Every structure is written in structure tokens, then in C-alpha cells.
Coordinates of C-alpha atoms in Angstrom, one line a residue:
X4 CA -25.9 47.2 57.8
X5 CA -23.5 45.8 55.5
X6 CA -21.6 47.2 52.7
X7 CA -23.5 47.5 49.1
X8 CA -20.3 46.5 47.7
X9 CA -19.2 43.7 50.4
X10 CA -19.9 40.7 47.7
X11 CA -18.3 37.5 46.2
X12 CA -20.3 38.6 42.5
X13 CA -17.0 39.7 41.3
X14 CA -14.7 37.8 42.3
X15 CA -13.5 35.3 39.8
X16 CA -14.3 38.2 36.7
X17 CA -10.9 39.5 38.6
X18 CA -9.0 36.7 38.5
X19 CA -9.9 36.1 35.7
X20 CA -8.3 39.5 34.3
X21 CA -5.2 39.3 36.8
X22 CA -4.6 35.6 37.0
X23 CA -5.6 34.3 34.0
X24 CA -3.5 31.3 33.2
X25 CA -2.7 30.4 36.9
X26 CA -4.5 27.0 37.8
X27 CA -8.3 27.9 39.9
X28 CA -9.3 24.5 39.7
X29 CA -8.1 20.7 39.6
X30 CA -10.7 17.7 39.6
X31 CA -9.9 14.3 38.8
X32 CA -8.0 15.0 35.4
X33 CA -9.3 18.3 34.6
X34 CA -8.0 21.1 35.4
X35 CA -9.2 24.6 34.8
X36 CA -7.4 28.5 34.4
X37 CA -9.0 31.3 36.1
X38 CA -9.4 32.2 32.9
X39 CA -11.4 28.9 31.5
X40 CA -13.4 28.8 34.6
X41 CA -14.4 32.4 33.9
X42 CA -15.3 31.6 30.3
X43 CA -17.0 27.9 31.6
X44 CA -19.2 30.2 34.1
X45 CA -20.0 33.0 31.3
X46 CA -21.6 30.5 29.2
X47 CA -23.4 28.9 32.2
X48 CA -24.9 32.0 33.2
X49 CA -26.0 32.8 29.6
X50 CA -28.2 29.6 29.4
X51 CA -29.4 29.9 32.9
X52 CA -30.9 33.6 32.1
X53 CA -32.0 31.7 29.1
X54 CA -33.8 29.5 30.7
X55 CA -35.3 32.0 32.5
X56 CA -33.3 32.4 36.4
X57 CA -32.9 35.7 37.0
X58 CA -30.9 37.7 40.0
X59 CA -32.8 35.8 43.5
X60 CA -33.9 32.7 41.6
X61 CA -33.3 29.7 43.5
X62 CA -31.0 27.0 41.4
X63 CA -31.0 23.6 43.5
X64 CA -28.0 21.2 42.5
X65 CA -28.3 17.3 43.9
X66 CA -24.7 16.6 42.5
X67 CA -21.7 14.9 43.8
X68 CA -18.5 17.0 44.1
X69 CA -17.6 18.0 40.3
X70 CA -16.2 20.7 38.3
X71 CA -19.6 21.6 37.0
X72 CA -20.9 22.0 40.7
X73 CA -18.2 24.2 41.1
X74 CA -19.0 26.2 38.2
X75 CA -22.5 26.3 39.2
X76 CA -21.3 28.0 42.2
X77 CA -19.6 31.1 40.8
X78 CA -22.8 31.7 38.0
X79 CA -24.9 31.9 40.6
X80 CA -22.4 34.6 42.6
X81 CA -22.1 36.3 39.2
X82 CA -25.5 36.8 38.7
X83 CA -27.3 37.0 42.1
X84 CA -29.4 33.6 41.5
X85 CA -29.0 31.7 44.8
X86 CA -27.3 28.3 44.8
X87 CA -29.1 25.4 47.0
X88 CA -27.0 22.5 46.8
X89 CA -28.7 19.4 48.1
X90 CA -27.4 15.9 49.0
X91 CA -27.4 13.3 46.7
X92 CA -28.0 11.0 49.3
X93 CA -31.2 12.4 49.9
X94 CA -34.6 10.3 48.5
X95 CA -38.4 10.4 48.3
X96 CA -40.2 13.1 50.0
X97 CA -37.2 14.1 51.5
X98 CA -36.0 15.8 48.5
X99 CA -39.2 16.7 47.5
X100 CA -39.9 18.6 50.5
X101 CA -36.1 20.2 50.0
X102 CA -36.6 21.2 46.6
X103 CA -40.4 23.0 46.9
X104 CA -39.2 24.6 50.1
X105 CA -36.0 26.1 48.3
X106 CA -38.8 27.5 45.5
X107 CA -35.9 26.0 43.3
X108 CA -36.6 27.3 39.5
X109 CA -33.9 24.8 38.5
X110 CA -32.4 21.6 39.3
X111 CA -29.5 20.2 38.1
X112 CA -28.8 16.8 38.5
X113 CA -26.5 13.9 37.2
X114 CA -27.1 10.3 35.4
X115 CA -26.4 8.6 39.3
X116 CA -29.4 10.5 40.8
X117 CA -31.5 11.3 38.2
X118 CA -33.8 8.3 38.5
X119 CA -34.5 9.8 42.8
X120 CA -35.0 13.3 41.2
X121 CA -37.3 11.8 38.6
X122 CA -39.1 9.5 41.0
X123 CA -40.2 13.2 42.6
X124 CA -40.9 15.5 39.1
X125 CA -44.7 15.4 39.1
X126 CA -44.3 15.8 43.5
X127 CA -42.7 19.6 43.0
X128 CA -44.7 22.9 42.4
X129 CA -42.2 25.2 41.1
X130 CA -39.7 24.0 38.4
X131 CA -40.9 24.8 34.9
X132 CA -41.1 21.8 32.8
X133 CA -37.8 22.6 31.0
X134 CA -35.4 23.6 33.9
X135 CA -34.3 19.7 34.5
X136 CA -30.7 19.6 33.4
X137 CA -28.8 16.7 33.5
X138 CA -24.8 16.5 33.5
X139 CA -23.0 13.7 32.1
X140 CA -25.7 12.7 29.1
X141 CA -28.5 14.1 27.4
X142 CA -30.6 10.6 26.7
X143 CA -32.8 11.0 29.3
X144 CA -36.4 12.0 28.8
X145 CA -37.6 15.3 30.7
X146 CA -33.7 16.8 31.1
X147 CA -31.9 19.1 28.8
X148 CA -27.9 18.3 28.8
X149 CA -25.9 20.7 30.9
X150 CA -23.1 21.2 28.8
X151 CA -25.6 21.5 25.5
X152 CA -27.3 24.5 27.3
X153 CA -23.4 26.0 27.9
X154 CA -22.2 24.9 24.4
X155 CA -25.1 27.6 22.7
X156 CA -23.6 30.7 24.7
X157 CA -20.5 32.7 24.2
X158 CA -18.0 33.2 26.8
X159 CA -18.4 37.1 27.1
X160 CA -19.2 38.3 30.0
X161 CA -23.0 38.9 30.6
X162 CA -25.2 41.5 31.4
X163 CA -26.2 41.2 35.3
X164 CA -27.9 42.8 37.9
X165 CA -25.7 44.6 40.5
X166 CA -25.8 42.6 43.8
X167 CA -25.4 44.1 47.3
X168 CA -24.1 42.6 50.4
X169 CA -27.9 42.0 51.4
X170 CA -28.6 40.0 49.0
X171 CA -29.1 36.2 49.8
X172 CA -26.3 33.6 48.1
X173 CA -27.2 30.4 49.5
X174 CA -30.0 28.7 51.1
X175 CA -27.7 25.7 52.7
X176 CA -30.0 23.1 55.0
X177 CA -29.8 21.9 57.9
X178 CA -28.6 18.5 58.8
X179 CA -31.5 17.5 60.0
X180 CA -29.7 15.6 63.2
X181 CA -32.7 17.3 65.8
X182 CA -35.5 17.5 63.2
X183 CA -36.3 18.4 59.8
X184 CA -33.8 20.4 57.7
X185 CA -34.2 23.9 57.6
X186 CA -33.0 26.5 55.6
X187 CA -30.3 29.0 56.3
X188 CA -30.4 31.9 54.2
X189 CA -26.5 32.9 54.0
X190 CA -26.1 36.4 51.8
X191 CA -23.0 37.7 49.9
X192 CA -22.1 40.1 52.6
X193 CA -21.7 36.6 54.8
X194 CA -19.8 34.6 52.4
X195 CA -17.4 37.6 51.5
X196 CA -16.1 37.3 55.4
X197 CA -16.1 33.9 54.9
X198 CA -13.0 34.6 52.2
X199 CA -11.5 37.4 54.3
X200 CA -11.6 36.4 57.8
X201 CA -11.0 32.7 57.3
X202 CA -7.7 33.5 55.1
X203 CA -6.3 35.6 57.6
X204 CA -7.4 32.9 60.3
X205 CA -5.9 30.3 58.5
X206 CA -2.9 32.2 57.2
X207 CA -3.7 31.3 53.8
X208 CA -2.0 33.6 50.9
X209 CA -2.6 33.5 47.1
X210 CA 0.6 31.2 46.5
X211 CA -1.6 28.7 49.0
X212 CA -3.4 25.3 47.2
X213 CA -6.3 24.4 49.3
X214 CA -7.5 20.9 48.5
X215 CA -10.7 19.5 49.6
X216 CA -12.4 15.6 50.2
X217 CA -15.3 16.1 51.2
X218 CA -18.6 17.3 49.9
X219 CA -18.7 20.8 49.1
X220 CA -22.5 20.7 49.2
X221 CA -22.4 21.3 53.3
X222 CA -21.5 24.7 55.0
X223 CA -18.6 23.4 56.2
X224 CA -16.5 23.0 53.0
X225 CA -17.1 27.3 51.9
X226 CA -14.6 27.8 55.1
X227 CA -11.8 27.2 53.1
X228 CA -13.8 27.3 49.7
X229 CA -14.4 31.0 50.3
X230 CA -10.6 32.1 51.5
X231 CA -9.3 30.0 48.2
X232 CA -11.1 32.4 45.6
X233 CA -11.1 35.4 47.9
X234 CA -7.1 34.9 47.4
X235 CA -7.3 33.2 43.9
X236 CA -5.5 29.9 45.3
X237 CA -5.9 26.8 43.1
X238 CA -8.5 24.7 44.7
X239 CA -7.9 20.7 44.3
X240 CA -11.3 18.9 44.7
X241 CA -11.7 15.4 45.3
X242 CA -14.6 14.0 43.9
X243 CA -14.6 11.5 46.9
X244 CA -12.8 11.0 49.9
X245 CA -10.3 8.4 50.0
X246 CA -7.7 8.4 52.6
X247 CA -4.9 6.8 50.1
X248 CA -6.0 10.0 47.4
X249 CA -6.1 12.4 49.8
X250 CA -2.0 11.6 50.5
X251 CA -1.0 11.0 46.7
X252 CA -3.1 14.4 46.2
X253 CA -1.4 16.4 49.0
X254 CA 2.0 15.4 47.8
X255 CA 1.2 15.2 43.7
X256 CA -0.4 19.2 44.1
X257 CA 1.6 20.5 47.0
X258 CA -1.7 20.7 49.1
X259 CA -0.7 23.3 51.7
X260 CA -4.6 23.6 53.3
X261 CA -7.2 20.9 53.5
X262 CA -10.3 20.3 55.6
X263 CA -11.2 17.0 57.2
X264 CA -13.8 15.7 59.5
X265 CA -13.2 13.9 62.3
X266 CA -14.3 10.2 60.5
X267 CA -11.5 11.6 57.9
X268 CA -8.9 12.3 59.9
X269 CA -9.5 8.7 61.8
X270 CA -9.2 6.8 58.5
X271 CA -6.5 8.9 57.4
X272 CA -4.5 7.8 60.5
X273 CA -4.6 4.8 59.8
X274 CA -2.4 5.2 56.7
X275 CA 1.6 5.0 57.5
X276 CA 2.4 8.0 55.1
X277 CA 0.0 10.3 56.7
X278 CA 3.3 12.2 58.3
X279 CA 4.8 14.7 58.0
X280 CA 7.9 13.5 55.9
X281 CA 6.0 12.0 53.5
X282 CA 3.3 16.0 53.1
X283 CA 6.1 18.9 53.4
X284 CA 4.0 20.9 51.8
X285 CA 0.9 20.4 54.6
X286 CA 0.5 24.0 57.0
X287 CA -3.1 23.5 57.5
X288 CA -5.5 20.5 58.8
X289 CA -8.3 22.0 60.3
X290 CA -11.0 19.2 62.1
X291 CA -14.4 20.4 61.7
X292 CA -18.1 19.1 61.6
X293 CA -17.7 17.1 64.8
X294 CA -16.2 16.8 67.7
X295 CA -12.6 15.4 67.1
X296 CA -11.9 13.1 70.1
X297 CA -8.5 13.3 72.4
X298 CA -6.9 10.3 71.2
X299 CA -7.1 11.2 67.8
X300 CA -6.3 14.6 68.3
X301 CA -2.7 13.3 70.1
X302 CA -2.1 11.3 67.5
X303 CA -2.7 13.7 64.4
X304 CA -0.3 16.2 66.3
X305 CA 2.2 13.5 66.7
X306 CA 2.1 12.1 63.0
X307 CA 2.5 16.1 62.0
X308 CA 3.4 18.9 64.1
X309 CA 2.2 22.5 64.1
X310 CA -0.6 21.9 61.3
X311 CA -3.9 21.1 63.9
X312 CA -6.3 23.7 63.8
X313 CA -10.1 23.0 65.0
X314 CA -12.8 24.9 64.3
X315 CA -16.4 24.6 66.6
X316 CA -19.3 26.2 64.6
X317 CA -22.7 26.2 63.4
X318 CA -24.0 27.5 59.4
X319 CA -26.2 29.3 61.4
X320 CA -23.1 31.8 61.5
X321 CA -21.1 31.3 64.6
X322 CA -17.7 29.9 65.3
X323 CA -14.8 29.7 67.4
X324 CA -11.6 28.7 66.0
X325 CA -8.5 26.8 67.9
X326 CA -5.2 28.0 66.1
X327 CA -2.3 25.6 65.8
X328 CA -0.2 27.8 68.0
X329 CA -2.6 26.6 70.9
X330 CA -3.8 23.3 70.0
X331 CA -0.7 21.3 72.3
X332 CA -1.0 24.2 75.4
X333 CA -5.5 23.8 75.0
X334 CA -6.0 20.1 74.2
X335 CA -9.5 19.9 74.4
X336 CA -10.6 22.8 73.5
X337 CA -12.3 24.4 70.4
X338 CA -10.5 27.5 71.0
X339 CA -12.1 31.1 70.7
X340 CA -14.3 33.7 68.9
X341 CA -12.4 35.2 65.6
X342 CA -12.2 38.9 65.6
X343 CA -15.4 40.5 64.8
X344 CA -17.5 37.7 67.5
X345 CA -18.7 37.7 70.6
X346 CA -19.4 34.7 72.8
X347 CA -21.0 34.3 75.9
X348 CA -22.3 30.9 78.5
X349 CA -25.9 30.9 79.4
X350 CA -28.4 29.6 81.7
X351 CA -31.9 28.3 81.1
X352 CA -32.7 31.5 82.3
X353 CA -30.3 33.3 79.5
X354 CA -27.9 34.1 82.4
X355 CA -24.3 34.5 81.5
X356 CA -22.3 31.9 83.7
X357 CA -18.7 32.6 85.0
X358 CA -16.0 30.1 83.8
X359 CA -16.1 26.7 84.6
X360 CA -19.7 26.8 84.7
X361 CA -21.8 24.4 81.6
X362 CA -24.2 26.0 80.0
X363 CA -25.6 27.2 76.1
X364 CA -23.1 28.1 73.7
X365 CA -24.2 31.8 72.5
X366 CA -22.7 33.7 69.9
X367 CA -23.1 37.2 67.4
X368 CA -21.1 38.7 65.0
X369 CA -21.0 39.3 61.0
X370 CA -21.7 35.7 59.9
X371 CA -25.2 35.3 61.1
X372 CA -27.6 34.0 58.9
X373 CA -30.5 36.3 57.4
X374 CA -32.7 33.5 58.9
X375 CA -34.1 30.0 57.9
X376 CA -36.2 30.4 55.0
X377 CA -39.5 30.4 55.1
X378 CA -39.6 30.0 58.5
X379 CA -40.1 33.2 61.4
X380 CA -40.9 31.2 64.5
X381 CA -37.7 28.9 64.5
X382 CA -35.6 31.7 63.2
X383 CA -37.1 33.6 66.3
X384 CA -36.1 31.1 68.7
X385 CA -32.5 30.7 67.5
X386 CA -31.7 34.8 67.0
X387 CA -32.7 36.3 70.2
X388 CA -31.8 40.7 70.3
X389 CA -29.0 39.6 67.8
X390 CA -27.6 36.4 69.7
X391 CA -27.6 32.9 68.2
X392 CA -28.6 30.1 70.7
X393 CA -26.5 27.1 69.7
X394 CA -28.5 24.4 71.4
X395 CA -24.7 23.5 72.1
X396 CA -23.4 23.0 75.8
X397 CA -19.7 24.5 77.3
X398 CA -17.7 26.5 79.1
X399 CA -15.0 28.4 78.9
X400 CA -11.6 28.3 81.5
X401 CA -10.1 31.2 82.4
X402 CA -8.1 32.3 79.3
X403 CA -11.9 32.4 77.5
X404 CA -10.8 29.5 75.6
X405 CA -14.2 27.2 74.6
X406 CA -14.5 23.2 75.4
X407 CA -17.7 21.4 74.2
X408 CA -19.5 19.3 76.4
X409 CA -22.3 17.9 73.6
X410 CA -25.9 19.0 72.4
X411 CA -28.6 20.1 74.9
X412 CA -30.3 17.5 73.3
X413 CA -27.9 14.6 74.1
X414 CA -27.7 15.3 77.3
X415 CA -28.3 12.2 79.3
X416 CA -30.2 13.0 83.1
X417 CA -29.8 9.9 85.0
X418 CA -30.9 10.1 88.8
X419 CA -31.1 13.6 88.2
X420 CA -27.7 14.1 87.4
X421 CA -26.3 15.9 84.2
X422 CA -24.2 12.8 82.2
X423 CA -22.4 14.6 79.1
X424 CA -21.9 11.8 76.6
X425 CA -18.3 13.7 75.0
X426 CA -17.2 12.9 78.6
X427 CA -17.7 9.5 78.6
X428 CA -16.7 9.2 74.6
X429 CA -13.1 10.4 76.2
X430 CA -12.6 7.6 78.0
X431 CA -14.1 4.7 75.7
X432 CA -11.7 6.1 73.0
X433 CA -8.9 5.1 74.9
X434 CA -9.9 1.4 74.9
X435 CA -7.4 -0.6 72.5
X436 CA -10.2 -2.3 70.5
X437 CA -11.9 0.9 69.8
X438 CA -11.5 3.0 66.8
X439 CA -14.9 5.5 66.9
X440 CA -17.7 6.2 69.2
X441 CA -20.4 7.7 69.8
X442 CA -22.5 8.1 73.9
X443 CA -26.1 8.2 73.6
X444 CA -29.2 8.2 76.2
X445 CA -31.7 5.2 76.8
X446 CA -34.8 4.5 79.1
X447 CA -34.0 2.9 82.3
X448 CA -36.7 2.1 84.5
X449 CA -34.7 3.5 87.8
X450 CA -32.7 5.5 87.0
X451 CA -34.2 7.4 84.2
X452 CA -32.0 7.1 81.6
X453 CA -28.7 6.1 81.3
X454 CA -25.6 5.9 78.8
X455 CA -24.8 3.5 76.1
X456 CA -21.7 3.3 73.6
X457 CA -21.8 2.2 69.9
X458 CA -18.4 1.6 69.1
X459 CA -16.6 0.3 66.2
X460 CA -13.6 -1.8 66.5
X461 CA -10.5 -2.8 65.1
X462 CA -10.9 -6.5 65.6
X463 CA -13.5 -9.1 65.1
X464 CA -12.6 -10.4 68.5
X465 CA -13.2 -8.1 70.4
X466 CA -16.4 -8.3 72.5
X467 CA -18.6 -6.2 74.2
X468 CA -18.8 -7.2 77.8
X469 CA -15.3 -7.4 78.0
X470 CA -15.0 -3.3 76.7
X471 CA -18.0 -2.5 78.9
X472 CA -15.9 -3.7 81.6
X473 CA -13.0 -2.3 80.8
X474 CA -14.3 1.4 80.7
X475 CA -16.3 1.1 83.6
X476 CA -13.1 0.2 85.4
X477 CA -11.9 3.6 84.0
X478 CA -14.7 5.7 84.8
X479 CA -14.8 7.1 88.0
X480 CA -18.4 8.4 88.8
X481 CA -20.8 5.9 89.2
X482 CA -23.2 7.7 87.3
X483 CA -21.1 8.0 84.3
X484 CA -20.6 4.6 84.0
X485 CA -22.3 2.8 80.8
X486 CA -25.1 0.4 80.7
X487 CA -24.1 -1.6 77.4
X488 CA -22.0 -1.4 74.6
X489 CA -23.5 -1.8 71.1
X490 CA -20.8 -2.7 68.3
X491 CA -21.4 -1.5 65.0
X492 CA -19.8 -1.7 61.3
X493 CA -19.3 2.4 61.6
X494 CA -21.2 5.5 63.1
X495 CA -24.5 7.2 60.8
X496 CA -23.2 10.2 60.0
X497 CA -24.6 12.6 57.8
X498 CA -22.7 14.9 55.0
X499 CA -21.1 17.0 57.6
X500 CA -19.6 14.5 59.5
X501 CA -21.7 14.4 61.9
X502 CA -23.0 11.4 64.2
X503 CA -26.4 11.0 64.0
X504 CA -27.2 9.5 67.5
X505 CA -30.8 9.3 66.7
X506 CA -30.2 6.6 64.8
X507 CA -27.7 4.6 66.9
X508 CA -30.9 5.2 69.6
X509 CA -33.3 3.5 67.0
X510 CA -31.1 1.0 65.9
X511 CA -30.5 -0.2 69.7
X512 CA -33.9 -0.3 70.7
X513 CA -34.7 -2.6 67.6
X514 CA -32.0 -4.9 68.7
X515 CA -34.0 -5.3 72.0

């Protein structure tokens, strides 16, 4: 049972007092003051109780990376409404479905997906007519303007409801790689750790400025979104990734901690200043959402030294972490449960193995989730007597330290042998054409099935016989070896980062 007072509902009010005119937030030109953020998020909370969200009311956001998401963020932790931030990638019944599900009582939107949010109004059950906002302009029929609902509130603080540890923050979904998004109910208590147990993971301090590419919409981005406000540390946000913005914006802020994914950190690499005398200020780079191959991982810890940290985990609230101090000694591995977590290696049977051995990834500890909303039966078959079942395969060597071997799911049987595709992936990586890739499983009348590699290349010249030849030269077991290499333009990946191999699948067997 968690603490009553174990919440994030506070937090920027104190900065707010103690760090007023020290920088929270930079976006693109603007930049904000703990104290004008405070104020920003006052008035927003104001017009949301106006427009009738009250403490547990569900406020869904389909917005790119922006200062008003981020403000959007810290009303709903100030008032106990719970913010469900959706893609805005997603479409049609898709975000329908997201929206109804999430019993959102508000959406806010922007002029670029307005017309996909529109194209669904009549679809949803549960937004009141009124509770369309729209950021960016007012002129479009059915929305009320975001910052005209702010602009007729003060910035006092408001009158809220106390919130307890318990009580749910977000509703983040699912990616939706093995099926259709679900809902993870994540509560204050959760995201409170988040900010404590990542700083002190990440050796983060208040002087620390923690920039971020990405989307902040996905679980992945409140790792270090949640240690930056915990500390107050001024948060740079990128609006989009680029690999050239993310250097000028390391060295122009003095970025000391970012996140990047593995697709990220690739293109990044490919820039000649991405070293580390052109970032002094860089501690932290920390590879998440995705497997980050060997090669790549080499090569980052060439281009700058004693910055690599990796971090395996799921929203569903478990995570190991590999620390920078272990990255050169464990390549390969995704390092070890943080303080607080226990992990274990289990059979189909839900035996613990010994080391060495593959089996399911399973985790506890503080950061599980509440459940997936709306939804007993699959939150039953991932939390069983307090363990979360990763669908994730692994084992651990001696020192307890964690290396991935890919999803149960992707696991390719072929003659009735166990084929992991991150094995395989190791090896193509290494081929000189080759600058991504991703194994997957097929059909195959003998044996099965058996593995194929979508790769994307550095050269129009390169051709795919002669790279299927080359890595089955460099594979040892014969059953490892691949059956046909598919080049593509880049790897599906969803807002995470991560490959979605379902689609590579479909979009091989359509080429046949």
C-alpha cells in the first residue's frame, strides 16, 4: 500500500515557490519559468474544471510534442484528472476505439489532426459536445480554442481535490505490436518513483538539463520526464526528432541527459559531430524502446565514452537498467533490476531456470501498473500472485546481469529448434551494406518456418543475394541461417521505437 502522500500533484506548485525564475521548460523558441508554467497550468486547470473535468476524469490529448502538451500534463497532476495522450498518427476506428475506451471527457487536439479527430466526432460516446479544444486556431467549427479557454482564468492557484498515491495519473496504451492496444492504468504513487528512482539511477541533480526528441506521448519518454521535475531540471523538448537539432540543441542548452531509441541513435551516428568533443556537456544517453544492436552499441561507446546507459522495460511497470559503469565489461546486456525489483527466468511451466538457461522475462516491484483498463482477464494473465509476465525471452549469466533474446512471439521454431531472431540480427548488422534490421519468421513447407531479414542499406547497389550470402557464410548453425533477404526504404516502427515485425511479415508475403 502506498503512501497517501507519495504523488507528483504538487510538484511544480513547489518549484514554482522555490525556483521561480529558473528555466522548466524550452520548446522551439519558447521558453518557460517554473514560475510561468505554474501560472500557464493554473489557468488550464481553471477552464478544464470549467468545462466540467473533475479529479479522475479522463483528458485524451492526440498532439504532437508541444509546450501546451506539456502543460496539459502537470493540470492533470494538479488536479487528479488523468492524462491519456494518444498518437497523432493514429486514424479511423483506431482512434475511435482509443478515445471511447479511455471514457475521455476531453480531447484536445491541434489544426494538423483535427480533420482525423473530426472524421470520428459523431463515432465517440462520451465527450460532451463542447469539450473539443483545438490548439493553434479557433476557426474550426465544433472546437473551442485552447488558449481562449486559458485566457478567461486567473493564474491563482485552484481549489483541488487532495490526491493519494492510489489514485490513477495516466492511462498510457499499448503499442499494439501483438494485438490491439491496451490500456495501462499507471497511478501517482508509480510516476512519483518514476522521478525518484530514475534520478538517482541516472545520477541526475537539479543543476541537470534533460532534453528530449522523441514523442513524449509513449511511456518511455516519463523516465527521464519524471526525474526532470522530481529535481526541477530544465527540460528541452524537441518538437521533432532531427539528428542535426538534437546536436545544435545538446551544445546550444548544455544538454547533460537525453533519451534516444535505437533508430535515433543509428541516424545520429551517422552525423560526424555526434562526439564527444563537439557535446562536453553530454553524461547521459540512455537506449531504450528497442533492442539496440552490438554494432551500434560499439560504435556509440567509441564516438563518446562513459555516457551509454540501456534500459530493457515494459509500461506495464518492469525494468532493468544497464549503468554506464558496465556497459564496456556487459556488452550485450540490458543490465539488472533497480533497487526496489525483483527478477526472475521462467519456464512454460512458471519454473525459475538457473543462468544460462532462456526462458520468460518475469519481474515485481513498485512500478506495476494498477492494470489495463477496462480489462480483468488480460490484466490477469500478465500479473500472476504479484509477478508481471513479460512475454519477453532471456537469461541471465552468472553476475544476474539480463541479455534479451526477443519476444515469445517472434520466436521462430524451424525443425523443431528454437531460432531467436536478436541472434541472427547480430550478425546481419555486421554486413557493410547494412544499416538496420530486423529477423522475422515465415512458412516453409519443410521445415516449418524459417528466418528472413528486412534490411536497410547504405547503398543502392547493394543486392540481396549477395548479403544473403554473405551472412550465411557467417552463421554457423545451419538452422540459423536465413532464407531471404527483403530490402526495404526503413523498418515500421511504432512511437516507441519499436519494429513492428508484423508488418515486415505482411509486407513479404505480398511481395510473393
Amino acid at each position: 500500500m502506498y503512501s497517501d502522500d507519495l504523488t507528483i500533484q504538487h510538484w511544480l506548485t513547489r518549484h514554482a515557490k522555490y525556483k521561480a525564475h529558473k528555466t522548466a521548460i524550452v520548446c522551439g523558441s519558447q521558453r518557460q519559468t517554473f514560475a510561468e508554467l505554474n501560472a500557464n497550468v493554473n489557468q488550464l486547470v481553471h477552464a478544464l474544471q470549467q468545462s466540467g473535468v473533475c479529479k479522475g476524469d479522463k483528458v485524451a490529448t492526440v498532439l504532437s510534442n508541444s509546450i501546451e502538451l506539456w502543460e496539459i500534463y502537470w493540470a492533470c497532476a494538479k488536479m487528479g484528472a488523468v492524462a491519456v495522450p494518444l498518437s497523432p498518427l493514429l486514424r479511423g476506428s483506431g482512434l475511435a476505439n482509443l478515445i471511447d475506451n479511455a471514457d475521455a471527457k476531453l480531447v484536445i487536439t491541434d489544426k494538423e489532426t483535427a480533420q482525423y479527430v473530426t472524421a470520428v466526432r459523431e463515432a465517440l460516446t462520451n465527450v460532451p459536445i463542447g469539450n473539443f479544444w483545438l490548439i493553434n486556431t479557433s476557426d474550426m467549427i465544433g472546437y473551442r480554442s485552447y488558449h481562449a479557454q486559458k485566457a478567461k482564468h486567473p493564474v491563482t492557484e485552484p481549489e483541488v481535490k487532495p490526491v493519494t498515491g492510489s489514485d490513477p495519473y495516466n492511462i498510457i496504451y499499448s503499442s499494439g505490436t501483438t494485438g490491439l492496444p491496451k490500456g495501462i492504468v499507471i497511478s501517482h504513487a508509480v510516476r512519483a518513483l518514476y522521478g525518484s528512482l530514475f534520478a538517482n539511477s541516472y545520477r541526475m541533480t537539479p543543476e541537470s538539463v534533460v532534453m528530449h526528441s522523441g514523442s513524449i506521448i509513449f511511456n518511455g519518454s516519463f523516465l527521464t520526464l519524471m526525474p526532470a521535475m522530481f529535481l526541477g531540471c530544465t527540460y528541452v523538448l524537441q518538437d521533432h526528432f532531427d539528428p542535426q537539432q538534437v546536436i545544435t540543441a545538446i551544445s546550444k542548452e548544455s544538454v547533460t541527459h537525453t533519451i534516444l531509441v535505437p533508430s535515433q541513435i543509428i541516424a545520429c551516428l551517422q552525423q560526424p559531430q555526434f562526439s564527444s568533443q563537439s557535446l562536453p556537456s553530454i553524461e547521459y544517453i540512455l537506449s531504450v524502446g528497442a533492442p539496440l544492436l552490438l554494432e551500434h552499441k560499439q560504435e556509440l561507446n567509441k564516438r563518446i565514452p562513459g555516457v551509454f546507459y540501456e534500459l530493457y522495460g515494459l509500461t506495464e511497470g518492469f525494468m532493468t537498467i544497464l549503468d554506464k559503469t558496465d556497459a564496456a565489461r556487459k556488452t550485450g546486456s540490458v543490465g539488472y533490476a533497480p533497487s526496489f525489483m525483483e527478477m526472475k527466468i521462467c519456464n512454460d511451466s512458471g519454473e525459475a531456470q538457473p543462468a544460462g538457461v532462456i526462458g520468460e522475462i518475469v519481474g515485481k516491484g513498485p512500478l506495476l501498473m494498477d492494470g489495463y483498463y477496462k480489462n480483468e482477464i488480460q490484466t490477469r494473465e500478465t500479473l500472476r500472485n504479484g509477478w508481471l509476465y513479460t512475454g519477453d525471452l532471456g537469461y541471465v549469466d552468472e553476475d544476474g546481469f539480463l541479455f534479451l533474446t526477443g519476444r515469445k512471439k517472434d520466436l521462430i521454431i524451424s525443425g523443431g529448434v528454437n531460432v531467436y531472431p536478436a541472434d541472427i540480427e547480430e550478425v546481419v548488422i555486421k554486413h557493410p551494406a547494412v544499416t538496420d534490421v530486423a529477423v522475422f519468421g515465415v512458412a516453409h513447407c519443410e521445415w516449418g518456418e524459417t528466418p528472413v531479414a528486412a534490411v536497410v542499406v547504405n547503398t543502392g547497389e547493394a543486392e540481396a543475394t549477395s548479403i544473403k550470402t554473405w551472412v550465411n557464410d557467417h552463421i554457423d548453425a545451419r538452422f540459423q541461417k536465413i532464407h531471404d533477404i527483403m530490402i526495404v526504404r526503413e523498418l515500421p516502427r511504432n512511437v516507441a521505437g519499436k519494429v513492428l515485425k508484423r508488418e515486415l511479415k505482411e509486407q513479404y508475403e505480398n511481395r510473393k
